[in-house]
mmCIF file of C-alpha atoms in Angstrom:
data_model
loop_
_atom_site.group_PDB
_atom_site.id
_atom_site.type_symbol
_atom_site.label_atom_id
_atom_site.label_comp_id
_atom_site.label_asym_id
_atom_site.label_seq_id
_atom_site.Cartn_x
_atom_site.Cartn_y
_atom_site.Cartn_z
ATOM 1 C CA VAL N 1 0.426 -29.096 13.456
ATOM 2 C CA SER N 2 -2.438 -30.626 15.408
ATOM 3 C CA ARG N 3 -0.007 -32.497 17.670
ATOM 4 C CA LEU N 4 1.943 -29.299 18.313
ATOM 5 C CA LEU N 5 -1.089 -27.257 19.421
ATOM 6 C CA PRO N 6 -1.941 -28.201 23.012
ATOM 7 C CA PHE N 7 -5.536 -26.953 23.001
ATOM 8 C CA ARG N 8 -8.983 -27.847 21.658
ATOM 9 C CA LEU N 9 -11.152 -25.474 19.678
ATOM 10 C CA GLY N 10 -14.229 -27.676 19.497
ATOM 11 C CA ARG N 11 -17.685 -26.344 18.727
ATOM 12 C CA ARG N 12 -16.712 -22.800 19.605
ATOM 13 C CA LEU N 13 -14.161 -22.695 16.755
ATOM 14 C CA PRO N 14 -16.116 -20.160 14.598
ATOM 15 C CA ALA N 15 -16.698 -17.785 17.526
ATOM 16 C CA ARG N 16 -13.044 -17.975 18.586
ATOM 17 C CA LEU N 17 -11.823 -17.411 15.046
ATOM 18 C CA GLY N 18 -14.152 -14.399 14.818
ATOM 19 C CA LEU N 19 -12.676 -12.945 18.015
ATOM 20 C CA LEU N 20 -9.119 -13.546 16.761
ATOM 21 C CA LEU N 21 -9.856 -11.745 13.471
ATOM 22 C CA ARG N 22 -11.500 -8.835 15.322
ATOM 23 C CA VAL N 23 -8.351 -8.379 17.445
ATOM 24 C CA VAL N 24 -6.171 -8.532 14.298
ATOM 25 C CA VAL N 25 -8.244 -5.822 12.576
ATOM 26 C CA LEU N 26 -7.984 -3.550 15.642
ATOM 27 C CA LEU N 27 -4.218 -4.040 16.000
ATOM 28 C CA SER N 28 -3.425 -3.609 12.303
ATOM 29 C CA THR N 29 -5.677 -0.522 12.037
ATOM 30 C CA GLY N 30 -3.753 1.000 14.947
ATOM 31 C CA LEU N 31 -0.379 0.165 13.389
ATOM 32 C CA LEU N 32 -1.353 1.556 9.961
ATOM 33 C CA LEU N 33 -2.748 4.782 11.447
ATOM 34 C CA VAL N 34 0.258 5.374 13.736
ATOM 35 C CA GLY N 35 2.626 4.489 10.875
ATOM 36 C CA LEU N 36 0.976 7.098 8.613
ATOM 37 C CA LEU N 37 0.893 9.694 11.414
ATOM 38 C CA LEU N 38 4.553 9.256 12.298
ATOM 39 C CA GLY N 39 5.708 9.516 8.700
ATOM 40 C CA GLY N 40 9.420 10.364 8.824
ATOM 41 C CA LYS N 41 9.415 12.535 11.904
ATOM 42 C CA VAL N 42 10.114 10.448 14.997
ATOM 43 C CA ASP N 43 13.805 10.076 15.847
ATOM 44 C CA ALA N 44 13.526 6.826 17.779
ATOM 45 C CA ILE N 45 11.807 5.022 14.898
ATOM 46 C CA ALA N 46 14.117 6.667 12.359
ATOM 47 C CA ARG N 47 17.138 5.331 14.269
ATOM 48 C CA LEU N 48 15.570 1.865 14.515
ATOM 49 C CA ASP N 49 14.828 1.949 10.766
ATOM 50 C CA GLU N 50 18.389 2.964 10.010
ATOM 51 C CA LEU N 51 19.636 0.002 12.054
ATOM 52 C CA LEU N 52 17.223 -2.574 10.650
ATOM 53 C CA ARG N 53 16.925 -1.384 7.059
ATOM 54 C CA PRO N 54 19.184 1.462 5.957
ATOM 55 C CA GLY N 55 17.403 4.019 3.780
ATOM 56 C CA ALA N 56 13.866 3.072 4.861
ATOM 57 C CA ALA N 57 11.538 5.907 5.883
ATOM 58 C CA ALA N 58 10.497 6.067 9.532
ATOM 59 C CA GLY N 59 6.981 4.827 10.208
ATOM 60 C CA ASP N 60 6.991 2.531 7.186
ATOM 61 C CA ARG N 61 8.000 -0.378 9.392
ATOM 62 C CA LEU N 62 4.837 0.113 11.445
ATOM 63 C CA VAL N 63 2.804 0.132 8.235
ATOM 64 C CA GLU N 64 4.590 -3.050 7.113
ATOM 65 C CA GLY N 65 3.842 -4.617 10.519
ATOM 66 C CA GLY N 66 0.164 -3.718 10.194
ATOM 67 C CA PHE N 67 -0.027 -5.299 6.743
ATOM 68 C CA LEU N 68 1.893 -8.396 7.809
ATOM 69 C CA LEU N 69 -0.530 -8.894 10.696
ATOM 70 C CA VAL N 70 -3.624 -8.621 8.509
ATOM 71 C CA VAL N 71 -2.177 -10.777 5.687
ATOM 72 C CA LEU N 72 -1.100 -13.540 8.085
ATOM 73 C CA ALA N 73 -4.506 -13.627 9.847
ATOM 74 C CA PRO N 74 -6.306 -15.734 7.166
ATOM 75 C CA ILE N 75 -3.345 -18.159 7.079
ATOM 76 C CA VAL N 76 -3.408 -18.552 10.876
ATOM 77 C CA ALA N 77 -7.191 -19.056 10.675
ATOM 78 C CA LEU N 78 -6.642 -21.816 8.092
ATOM 79 C CA VAL N 79 -4.075 -23.547 10.338
ATOM 80 C CA LEU N 80 -6.489 -23.402 13.301
ATOM 81 C CA VAL N 81 -9.332 -24.849 11.202
ATOM 82 C CA GLY N 82 -6.935 -27.590 10.036
ATOM 83 C CA HIS N 83 -6.010 -28.313 13.646
ATOM 84 C CA GLU N 84 -9.653 -28.769 14.601
ATOM 85 C CA LEU N 85 -10.315 -30.976 11.541
ATOM 86 C CA ALA N 86 -7.311 -33.146 12.413
ATOM 87 C CA ARG N 87 -8.633 -33.513 15.973
ATOM 88 C CA ARG N 88 -11.927 -34.756 14.479
ATOM 89 C CA ASN N 89 -9.937 -37.093 12.179
ATOM 90 C CA ASP N 90 -11.462 -35.584 9.024
ATOM 91 C CA ARG N 91 -8.613 -36.739 6.766
ATOM 92 C CA ARG N 92 -10.000 -35.493 3.443
ATOM 93 C CA LEU N 93 -10.340 -31.905 4.607
ATOM 94 C CA VAL N 94 -7.019 -32.017 6.500
ATOM 95 C CA ALA N 95 -5.382 -33.061 3.210
ATOM 96 C CA LEU N 96 -7.004 -30.045 1.496
ATOM 97 C CA VAL N 97 -5.749 -27.687 4.229
ATOM 98 C CA ALA N 98 -2.249 -29.159 3.828
ATOM 99 C CA LEU N 99 -2.506 -28.727 0.034
ATOM 100 C CA GLU N 100 -3.494 -25.073 0.451
ATOM 101 C CA LEU N 101 -0.580 -24.377 2.800
ATOM 102 C CA ILE N 102 1.850 -26.111 0.396
ATOM 103 C CA LEU N 103 0.458 -24.040 -2.516
ATOM 104 C CA LEU N 104 0.910 -20.858 -0.479
ATOM 105 C CA ALA N 105 4.515 -21.769 0.316
ATOM 106 C CA LEU N 106 5.113 -22.672 -3.336
ATOM 107 C CA GLY N 107 3.640 -19.355 -4.517
ATOM 108 C CA LEU N 108 5.799 -17.426 -2.071
ATOM 109 C CA GLY N 109 8.866 -19.353 -3.195
ATOM 110 C CA ILE N 110 8.165 -18.575 -6.856
ATOM 111 C CA GLY N 111 7.332 -14.939 -5.980
ATOM 112 C CA ALA N 112 10.591 -14.547 -4.069
ATOM 113 C CA ARG N 113 12.605 -15.699 -7.088
ATOM 114 C CA VAL X 1 -1.324 15.617 14.188
ATOM 115 C CA VAL X 2 -3.519 16.168 11.108
ATOM 116 C CA THR X 3 -0.822 17.580 8.758
ATOM 117 C CA PRO X 4 0.968 14.241 8.003
ATOM 118 C CA LEU X 5 -2.397 12.736 7.096
ATOM 119 C CA LEU X 6 -3.441 15.404 4.550
ATOM 120 C CA PRO X 7 -1.669 13.845 1.511
ATOM 121 C CA HIS X 8 -3.459 10.586 2.297
ATOM 122 C CA LEU X 9 -6.987 12.046 2.313
ATOM 123 C CA LEU X 10 -7.777 11.311 -1.343
ATOM 124 C CA PRO X 11 -6.577 7.644 -1.230
ATOM 125 C CA PHE X 12 -8.509 7.316 2.066
ATOM 126 C CA ALA X 13 -11.655 8.706 0.386
ATOM 127 C CA ILE X 14 -11.253 6.291 -2.546
ATOM 128 C CA GLY X 15 -10.878 3.379 -0.116
ATOM 129 C CA ALA X 16 -13.894 4.596 1.882
ATOM 130 C CA ALA X 17 -16.000 4.781 -1.294
ATOM 131 C CA GLY X 18 -14.962 1.230 -2.251
ATOM 132 C CA GLY X 19 -15.594 -0.116 1.258
ATOM 133 C CA PHE X 20 -18.947 1.674 1.593
ATOM 134 C CA VAL X 21 -20.362 0.515 -1.734
ATOM 135 C CA GLY X 22 -18.806 -2.942 -1.240
ATOM 136 C CA ALA X 23 -20.502 -3.364 2.158
ATOM 137 C CA LEU X 24 -23.883 -2.272 0.756
ATOM 138 C CA LEU X 25 -23.679 -4.620 -2.232
ATOM 139 C CA GLY X 26 -21.783 -7.581 -0.738
ATOM 140 C CA LEU X 27 -18.613 -6.971 -2.802
ATOM 141 C CA GLY X 28 -15.000 -6.891 -1.623
ATOM 142 C CA GLY X 29 -14.408 -3.350 -2.881
ATOM 143 C CA GLY X 30 -11.455 -4.200 -5.170
ATOM 144 C CA ILE X 31 -13.575 -3.845 -8.297
ATOM 145 C CA ILE X 32 -14.254 -0.221 -7.297
ATOM 146 C CA VAL X 33 -10.875 0.691 -5.748
ATOM 147 C CA VAL X 34 -8.657 -0.384 -8.705
ATOM 148 C CA PRO X 35 -10.328 1.770 -11.411
ATOM 149 C CA LEU X 36 -10.599 4.756 -9.029
ATOM 150 C CA LEU X 37 -6.887 4.561 -8.115
ATOM 151 C CA THR X 38 -5.954 4.282 -11.779
ATOM 152 C CA LEU X 39 -8.371 6.853 -13.237
ATOM 153 C CA VAL X 40 -8.440 9.448 -10.405
ATOM 154 C CA LEU X 41 -4.908 9.243 -8.944
ATOM 155 C CA GLY X 42 -3.094 7.975 -12.034
ATOM 156 C CA ILE X 43 -1.553 5.049 -10.105
ATOM 157 C CA PRO X 44 -0.033 2.403 -12.463
ATOM 158 C CA LEU X 45 -2.388 -0.555 -12.846
ATOM 159 C CA HIS X 46 0.080 -3.089 -11.383
ATOM 160 C CA SER X 47 0.473 -0.955 -8.215
ATOM 161 C CA ALA X 48 -3.293 -0.367 -7.969
ATOM 162 C CA VAL X 49 -3.817 -4.154 -8.143
ATOM 163 C CA GLY X 50 -1.329 -4.769 -5.286
ATOM 164 C CA THR X 51 -2.913 -2.027 -3.168
ATOM 165 C CA SER X 52 -6.367 -3.425 -3.812
ATOM 166 C CA LEU X 53 -5.266 -6.935 -2.766
ATOM 167 C CA LEU X 54 -4.273 -5.627 0.675
ATOM 168 C CA ALA X 55 -7.614 -3.817 0.928
ATOM 169 C CA VAL X 56 -9.468 -7.019 -0.001
ATOM 170 C CA VAL X 57 -7.623 -9.002 2.730
ATOM 171 C CA ALA X 58 -8.485 -6.340 5.327
ATOM 172 C CA THR X 59 -12.161 -6.242 4.274
ATOM 173 C CA SER X 60 -12.331 -10.030 4.327
ATOM 174 C CA VAL X 61 -10.771 -10.310 7.791
ATOM 175 C CA ALA X 62 -13.111 -7.641 9.210
ATOM 176 C CA GLY X 63 -16.194 -9.131 7.502
ATOM 177 C CA SER X 64 -15.331 -12.727 8.403
ATOM 178 C CA ALA X 65 -15.009 -11.846 12.099
ATOM 179 C CA LYS X 66 -18.664 -10.764 12.130
ATOM 180 C CA TYR X 67 -19.924 -13.671 9.995
ATOM 181 C CA LEU X 68 -17.988 -16.327 11.987
ATOM 182 C CA GLU X 69 -19.506 -15.108 15.238
ATOM 183 C CA GLN X 70 -22.971 -15.341 13.657
ATOM 184 C CA GLY X 71 -22.249 -18.954 12.573
ATOM 185 C CA LEU X 72 -22.892 -18.127 8.908
ATOM 186 C CA VAL X 73 -19.537 -19.313 7.489
ATOM 187 C CA ASP X 74 -19.602 -22.883 6.129
ATOM 188 C CA LEU X 75 -16.016 -23.789 7.034
ATOM 189 C CA ARG X 76 -16.113 -27.208 5.304
ATOM 190 C CA LEU X 77 -17.267 -25.667 2.024
ATOM 191 C CA ALA X 78 -14.756 -22.819 2.428
ATOM 192 C CA ILE X 79 -11.823 -25.249 2.879
ATOM 193 C CA THR X 80 -12.928 -27.292 -0.148
ATOM 194 C CA LEU X 81 -13.365 -24.342 -2.535
ATOM 195 C CA GLN X 82 -10.297 -22.549 -1.154
ATOM 196 C CA SER X 83 -7.981 -25.210 -2.580
ATOM 197 C CA ALA X 84 -9.020 -24.222 -6.137
ATOM 198 C CA LEU X 85 -9.074 -20.511 -5.226
ATOM 199 C CA VAL X 86 -5.530 -20.537 -3.818
ATOM 200 C CA MET X 87 -4.236 -22.510 -6.807
ATOM 201 C CA GLY X 88 -5.688 -19.907 -9.201
ATOM 202 C CA ALA X 89 -4.590 -16.963 -7.049
ATOM 203 C CA VAL X 90 -0.951 -18.040 -6.826
ATOM 204 C CA ALA X 91 -0.864 -18.702 -10.594
ATOM 205 C CA GLY X 92 -2.450 -15.279 -11.256
ATOM 206 C CA ALA X 93 -0.131 -13.369 -8.904
ATOM 207 C CA VAL X 94 2.966 -15.060 -10.365
ATOM 208 C CA ALA X 95 1.795 -14.280 -13.929
ATOM 209 C CA ALA X 96 0.561 -10.694 -13.244
ATOM 210 C CA PRO X 97 3.916 -8.834 -13.542
ATOM 211 C CA HIS X 98 4.521 -10.477 -16.927
ATOM 212 C CA VAL X 99 1.119 -9.478 -18.347
ATOM 213 C CA PRO X 100 1.241 -6.074 -20.150
ATOM 214 C CA ALA X 101 -0.795 -3.326 -18.409
ATOM 215 C CA ARG X 102 -2.865 -2.925 -21.603
ATOM 216 C CA TRP X 103 -4.091 -6.551 -21.458
ATOM 217 C CA LEU X 104 -4.645 -6.283 -17.713
ATOM 218 C CA ALA X 105 -6.829 -3.184 -18.271
ATOM 219 C CA LEU X 106 -8.827 -4.957 -20.976
ATOM 220 C CA LEU X 107 -9.379 -8.020 -18.758
ATOM 221 C CA PHE X 108 -10.351 -5.802 -15.827
ATOM 222 C CA SER X 109 -12.857 -3.931 -18.011
ATOM 223 C CA LEU X 110 -14.450 -7.222 -19.100
ATOM 224 C CA VAL X 111 -14.707 -8.385 -15.458
ATOM 225 C CA MET X 112 -16.295 -5.038 -14.529
ATOM 226 C CA VAL X 113 -18.929 -5.412 -17.262
ATOM 227 C CA TRP X 114 -19.619 -9.006 -16.039
ATOM 228 C CA ALA X 115 -19.908 -7.713 -12.453
ATOM 229 C CA SER X 116 -22.297 -4.942 -13.573
ATOM 230 C CA LEU X 117 -24.545 -7.500 -15.294
ATOM 231 C CA GLN X 118 -24.543 -9.592 -12.072
ATOM 232 C CA LEU X 119 -25.711 -6.525 -10.125
ATOM 233 C CA PHE X 120 -28.728 -6.185 -12.451
ATOM 234 C CA ARG X 121 -29.563 -9.880 -11.950
ATOM 235 C CA PRO X 122 -32.290 -10.479 -9.353
ATOM 236 C CA GLY X 123 -31.773 -13.115 -6.650
ATOM 237 C CA VAL X 124 -27.979 -12.912 -6.348
ATOM 238 C CA ALA X 125 -27.645 -10.195 -3.747
ATOM 239 C CA GLY X 126 -31.291 -10.215 -2.721
ATOM 240 C CA GLU X 127 -32.727 -10.577 0.783
ATOM 241 C CA GLU X 128 -33.953 -13.876 2.196
ATOM 242 C CA ALA X 129 -34.706 -15.407 5.598
ATOM 243 C CA PRO X 130 -31.631 -16.264 7.714
ATOM 244 C CA PRO X 131 -30.527 -19.939 7.352
ATOM 245 C CA ARG X 132 -30.703 -22.507 10.166
ATOM 246 C CA VAL X 133 -27.485 -22.659 12.252
ATOM 247 C CA ARG X 134 -26.516 -25.777 14.267
ATOM 248 C CA SER X 135 -23.306 -26.097 16.351
ATOM 249 C CA GLY X 136 -21.940 -22.855 14.872
ATOM 250 C CA ALA X 137 -22.459 -24.021 11.262
ATOM 251 C CA PRO X 138 -25.263 -23.359 8.729
ATOM 252 C CA VAL X 139 -27.521 -26.276 7.719
ATOM 253 C CA TYR X 140 -28.549 -26.733 4.039
ATOM 254 C CA ARG X 141 -28.245 -29.216 1.141
ATOM 255 C CA LEU X 142 -25.186 -28.663 -1.085
ATOM 256 C CA ARG X 143 -25.015 -29.554 -4.821
ATOM 257 C CA GLY X 144 -22.854 -28.756 -7.888
ATOM 258 C CA LEU X 145 -19.458 -29.048 -6.187
ATOM 259 C CA PRO X 146 -17.438 -29.532 -9.451
ATOM 260 C CA GLU X 147 -18.950 -26.300 -10.855
ATOM 261 C CA GLY X 148 -18.064 -24.532 -7.623
ATOM 262 C CA LEU X 149 -14.455 -25.765 -7.807
ATOM 263 C CA GLY X 150 -14.129 -24.610 -11.431
ATOM 264 C CA ALA X 151 -15.583 -21.184 -10.666
ATOM 265 C CA SER X 152 -13.311 -20.868 -7.618
ATOM 266 C CA GLY X 153 -10.218 -21.624 -9.709
ATOM 267 C CA LEU X 154 -11.236 -18.906 -12.202
ATOM 268 C CA ALA X 155 -12.031 -16.459 -9.378
ATOM 269 C CA GLY X 156 -8.602 -17.119 -7.811
ATOM 270 C CA LEU X 157 -6.851 -16.507 -11.141
ATOM 271 C CA LEU X 158 -8.670 -13.182 -11.610
ATOM 272 C CA SER X 159 -7.934 -12.255 -7.990
ATOM 273 C CA GLY X 160 -4.197 -12.749 -8.472
ATOM 274 C CA LEU X 161 -4.184 -10.974 -11.847
ATOM 275 C CA LEU X 162 -6.541 -8.074 -11.117
ATOM 276 C CA GLY X 163 -6.549 -7.517 -7.339
ATOM 277 C CA VAL X 164 -10.265 -8.262 -6.927
ATOM 278 C CA GLY X 165 -11.588 -10.604 -4.260
ATOM 279 C CA GLY X 166 -13.262 -12.969 -6.680
ATOM 280 C CA GLY X 167 -16.569 -12.861 -4.806
ATOM 281 C CA ILE X 168 -18.260 -11.450 -7.904
ATOM 282 C CA ILE X 169 -17.775 -14.923 -9.473
ATOM 283 C CA THR X 170 -17.978 -17.275 -6.475
ATOM 284 C CA ILE X 171 -21.086 -15.732 -4.866
ATOM 285 C CA PRO X 172 -23.450 -16.074 -7.874
ATOM 286 C CA VAL X 173 -22.197 -19.642 -8.544
ATOM 287 C CA MET X 174 -22.650 -20.641 -4.892
ATOM 288 C CA ILE X 175 -26.184 -19.234 -4.789
ATOM 289 C CA LEU X 176 -27.488 -20.160 -8.248
ATOM 290 C CA ARG X 177 -25.636 -23.449 -8.974
ATOM 291 C CA MET X 178 -24.708 -24.920 -5.564
ATOM 292 C CA GLY X 179 -27.861 -24.214 -3.552
ATOM 293 C CA VAL X 180 -26.035 -22.218 -0.857
ATOM 294 C CA PRO X 181 -28.324 -19.751 1.002
ATOM 295 C CA THR X 182 -27.514 -16.118 0.095
ATOM 296 C CA ARG X 183 -26.214 -15.056 3.507
ATOM 297 C CA VAL X 184 -24.109 -18.220 3.861
ATOM 298 C CA ALA X 185 -22.667 -17.626 0.374
ATOM 299 C CA LEU X 186 -21.753 -14.018 1.249
ATOM 300 C CA ALA X 187 -20.196 -15.088 4.583
ATOM 301 C CA THR X 188 -18.325 -18.113 3.211
ATOM 302 C CA SER X 189 -17.037 -16.152 0.211
ATOM 303 C CA SER X 190 -15.862 -13.364 2.517
ATOM 304 C CA PHE X 191 -13.862 -15.920 4.574
ATOM 305 C CA MET X 192 -12.429 -17.621 1.453
ATOM 306 C CA ILE X 193 -11.256 -14.516 -0.391
ATOM 307 C CA GLY X 194 -9.176 -13.455 2.630
ATOM 308 C CA LEU X 195 -6.793 -16.379 2.119
ATOM 309 C CA THR X 196 -6.803 -15.985 -1.667
ATOM 310 C CA ALA X 197 -6.035 -12.270 -1.523
ATOM 311 C CA ALA X 198 -3.433 -12.866 1.229
ATOM 312 C CA ALA X 199 -1.635 -15.376 -1.023
ATOM 313 C CA SER X 200 -1.729 -12.960 -3.979
ATOM 314 C CA ALA X 201 -0.765 -9.966 -1.799
ATOM 315 C CA LEU X 202 2.299 -11.743 -0.370
ATOM 316 C CA VAL X 203 3.491 -12.735 -3.846
ATOM 317 C CA THR X 204 2.773 -9.217 -5.221
ATOM 318 C CA ALA X 205 4.542 -7.563 -2.250
ATOM 319 C CA MET X 206 7.652 -9.617 -3.070
ATOM 320 C CA HIS X 207 7.649 -8.056 -6.556
ATOM 321 C CA GLY X 208 7.830 -4.645 -4.820
ATOM 322 C CA THR X 209 4.895 -3.100 -6.708
ATOM 323 C CA ILE X 210 2.817 -2.067 -3.649
ATOM 324 C CA PRO X 211 3.208 1.594 -2.544
ATOM 325 C CA LEU X 212 2.973 1.044 1.226
ATOM 326 C CA ARG X 213 1.741 4.431 2.470
ATOM 327 C CA LEU X 214 -0.841 4.744 -0.282
ATOM 328 C CA ALA X 215 -1.992 1.196 0.501
ATOM 329 C CA ALA X 216 -2.229 2.030 4.231
ATOM 330 C CA ALA X 217 -4.476 5.033 3.510
ATOM 331 C CA VAL X 218 -6.651 3.000 1.113
ATOM 332 C CA VAL X 219 -6.973 0.091 3.576
ATOM 333 C CA LEU X 220 -7.939 2.430 6.434
ATOM 334 C CA GLY X 221 -10.504 4.027 4.107
ATOM 335 C CA VAL X 222 -11.918 0.651 3.053
ATOM 336 C CA LEU X 223 -12.275 -0.469 6.686
ATOM 337 C CA ALA X 224 -13.990 2.801 7.673
ATOM 338 C CA GLY X 225 -16.226 2.749 4.586
ATOM 339 C CA ALA X 226 -17.188 -0.908 5.075
ATOM 340 C CA SER X 227 -18.050 -0.292 8.720
ATOM 341 C CA GLY X 228 -20.199 2.726 7.781
ATOM 342 C CA GLY X 229 -21.781 0.889 4.860
ATOM 343 C CA SER X 230 -22.877 -2.098 6.950
ATOM 344 C CA ARG X 231 -24.421 0.243 9.563
ATOM 345 C CA LEU X 232 -26.253 2.414 7.030
ATOM 346 C CA ALA X 233 -27.309 -0.464 4.758
ATOM 347 C CA ARG X 234 -30.928 -0.472 5.939
ATOM 348 C CA HIS X 235 -31.354 3.229 5.064
ATOM 349 C CA PHE X 236 -30.532 2.636 1.382
ATOM 350 C CA SER X 237 -32.649 1.112 -1.354
ATOM 351 C CA ALA X 238 -30.343 -1.753 -2.371
ATOM 352 C CA GLY X 239 -32.061 -2.247 -5.752
ATOM 353 C CA ARG X 240 -31.601 1.367 -6.930
ATOM 354 C CA LEU X 241 -28.061 1.515 -5.562
ATOM 355 C CA ARG X 242 -27.113 -1.733 -7.349
ATOM 356 C CA GLN X 243 -28.291 -0.287 -10.657
ATOM 357 C CA LEU X 244 -26.487 3.029 -10.078
ATOM 358 C CA VAL X 245 -23.205 1.287 -9.166
ATOM 359 C CA ALA X 246 -23.569 -1.036 -12.163
ATOM 360 C CA LEU X 247 -23.904 1.987 -14.494
ATOM 361 C CA VAL X 248 -20.881 3.704 -12.880
ATOM 362 C CA MET X 249 -18.859 0.477 -13.282
ATOM 363 C CA ILE X 250 -19.763 0.234 -16.978
ATOM 364 C CA TRP X 251 -18.699 3.888 -17.396
ATOM 365 C CA ALA X 252 -15.387 3.145 -15.569
ATOM 366 C CA ALA X 253 -14.835 0.054 -17.754
ATOM 367 C CA ILE X 254 -15.272 2.202 -20.897
ATOM 368 C CA GLN X 255 -12.860 4.821 -19.458
ATOM 369 C CA LEU X 256 -10.270 2.113 -18.695
ATOM 370 C CA VAL X 257 -10.505 0.789 -22.257
ATOM 371 C CA LEU X 258 -10.265 4.307 -23.754
ATOM 372 C CA ARG X 259 -7.356 5.484 -21.569
ATOM 373 C CA LYS X 260 -5.295 2.340 -20.995
ATOM 374 C CA VAL X 261 -6.072 0.018 -23.900
ATOM 375 C CA MET X 262 -6.706 2.306 -26.884
ATOM 376 C CA SER X 263 -4.067 4.938 -25.970
#
């Protein structure tokens, strides 16, 4: 992953991660609130829902989006920390980050079955 | 505009109560949200656990943002302990649907009693001088790593099974056994439980036991309550509040046993 990310996080990593998480909280709060407000009453979203997932209530997709955003944020933060550790050649901690990501994928795989 | 939100007011209030008390006491809020959802709204325990997991992720993300900017999160320690946490969390979330609700309620009650005893214990959530921060990271001497890894594995397992953050186990161990300064322990635990709860929440969501709209209202409530709680913290006597919440939690644990285990 470190080779794929063309930027350095350096000493400002914690501050940048903090900013990223703040933005995620704002966006997901907005999505959850709008999703609850819209409920099943907006035609455009209802039509989109019908196309993407027949039978789903309108607005629920926004709620799902809000949750997906907030649930993925800690995983993205972990990848960014791993990227910085790899740049510093801290192999032991990079191995732990890789282990955690593999465990996550494994858990999702088992959960999906 | 307000009408579609009316049915969500009670779940929002429950989330706000959990977030508010959680912010004042340094807890994730799951330990308060799950019994309230089950006892007040009659939500099945498995669904309450899934809802709580999403609330814990949201609280962690919001709390971590603040702590990271203050340089209080020990990222190296977080990565190390997270490996055990995630392992336990995935195992717990995979096992949760197969554990009968009665056993889950009993286990949750025991964890609530343990958490209440921790709240009575001096020195765990107490005040202390802010730690030294160098290059965006706290400076202190770490010890007892194997104990920390063991406690993290247990905390992860309980998180996946019960929808709590696990901070109620990791924070006391970090402070009392690993020599981590209180504020660093709170900040690092907040960052760690986000990933743990995210792992459990994703697995739980795949089982389809999370009621999305209810969860949205609870999460919005938790975020609002946590924000209010952190702003009003200095106006409250933390010691008295800790004891009051501990007594309420013991009462809720007894109610859970009476209604879900004995019935």
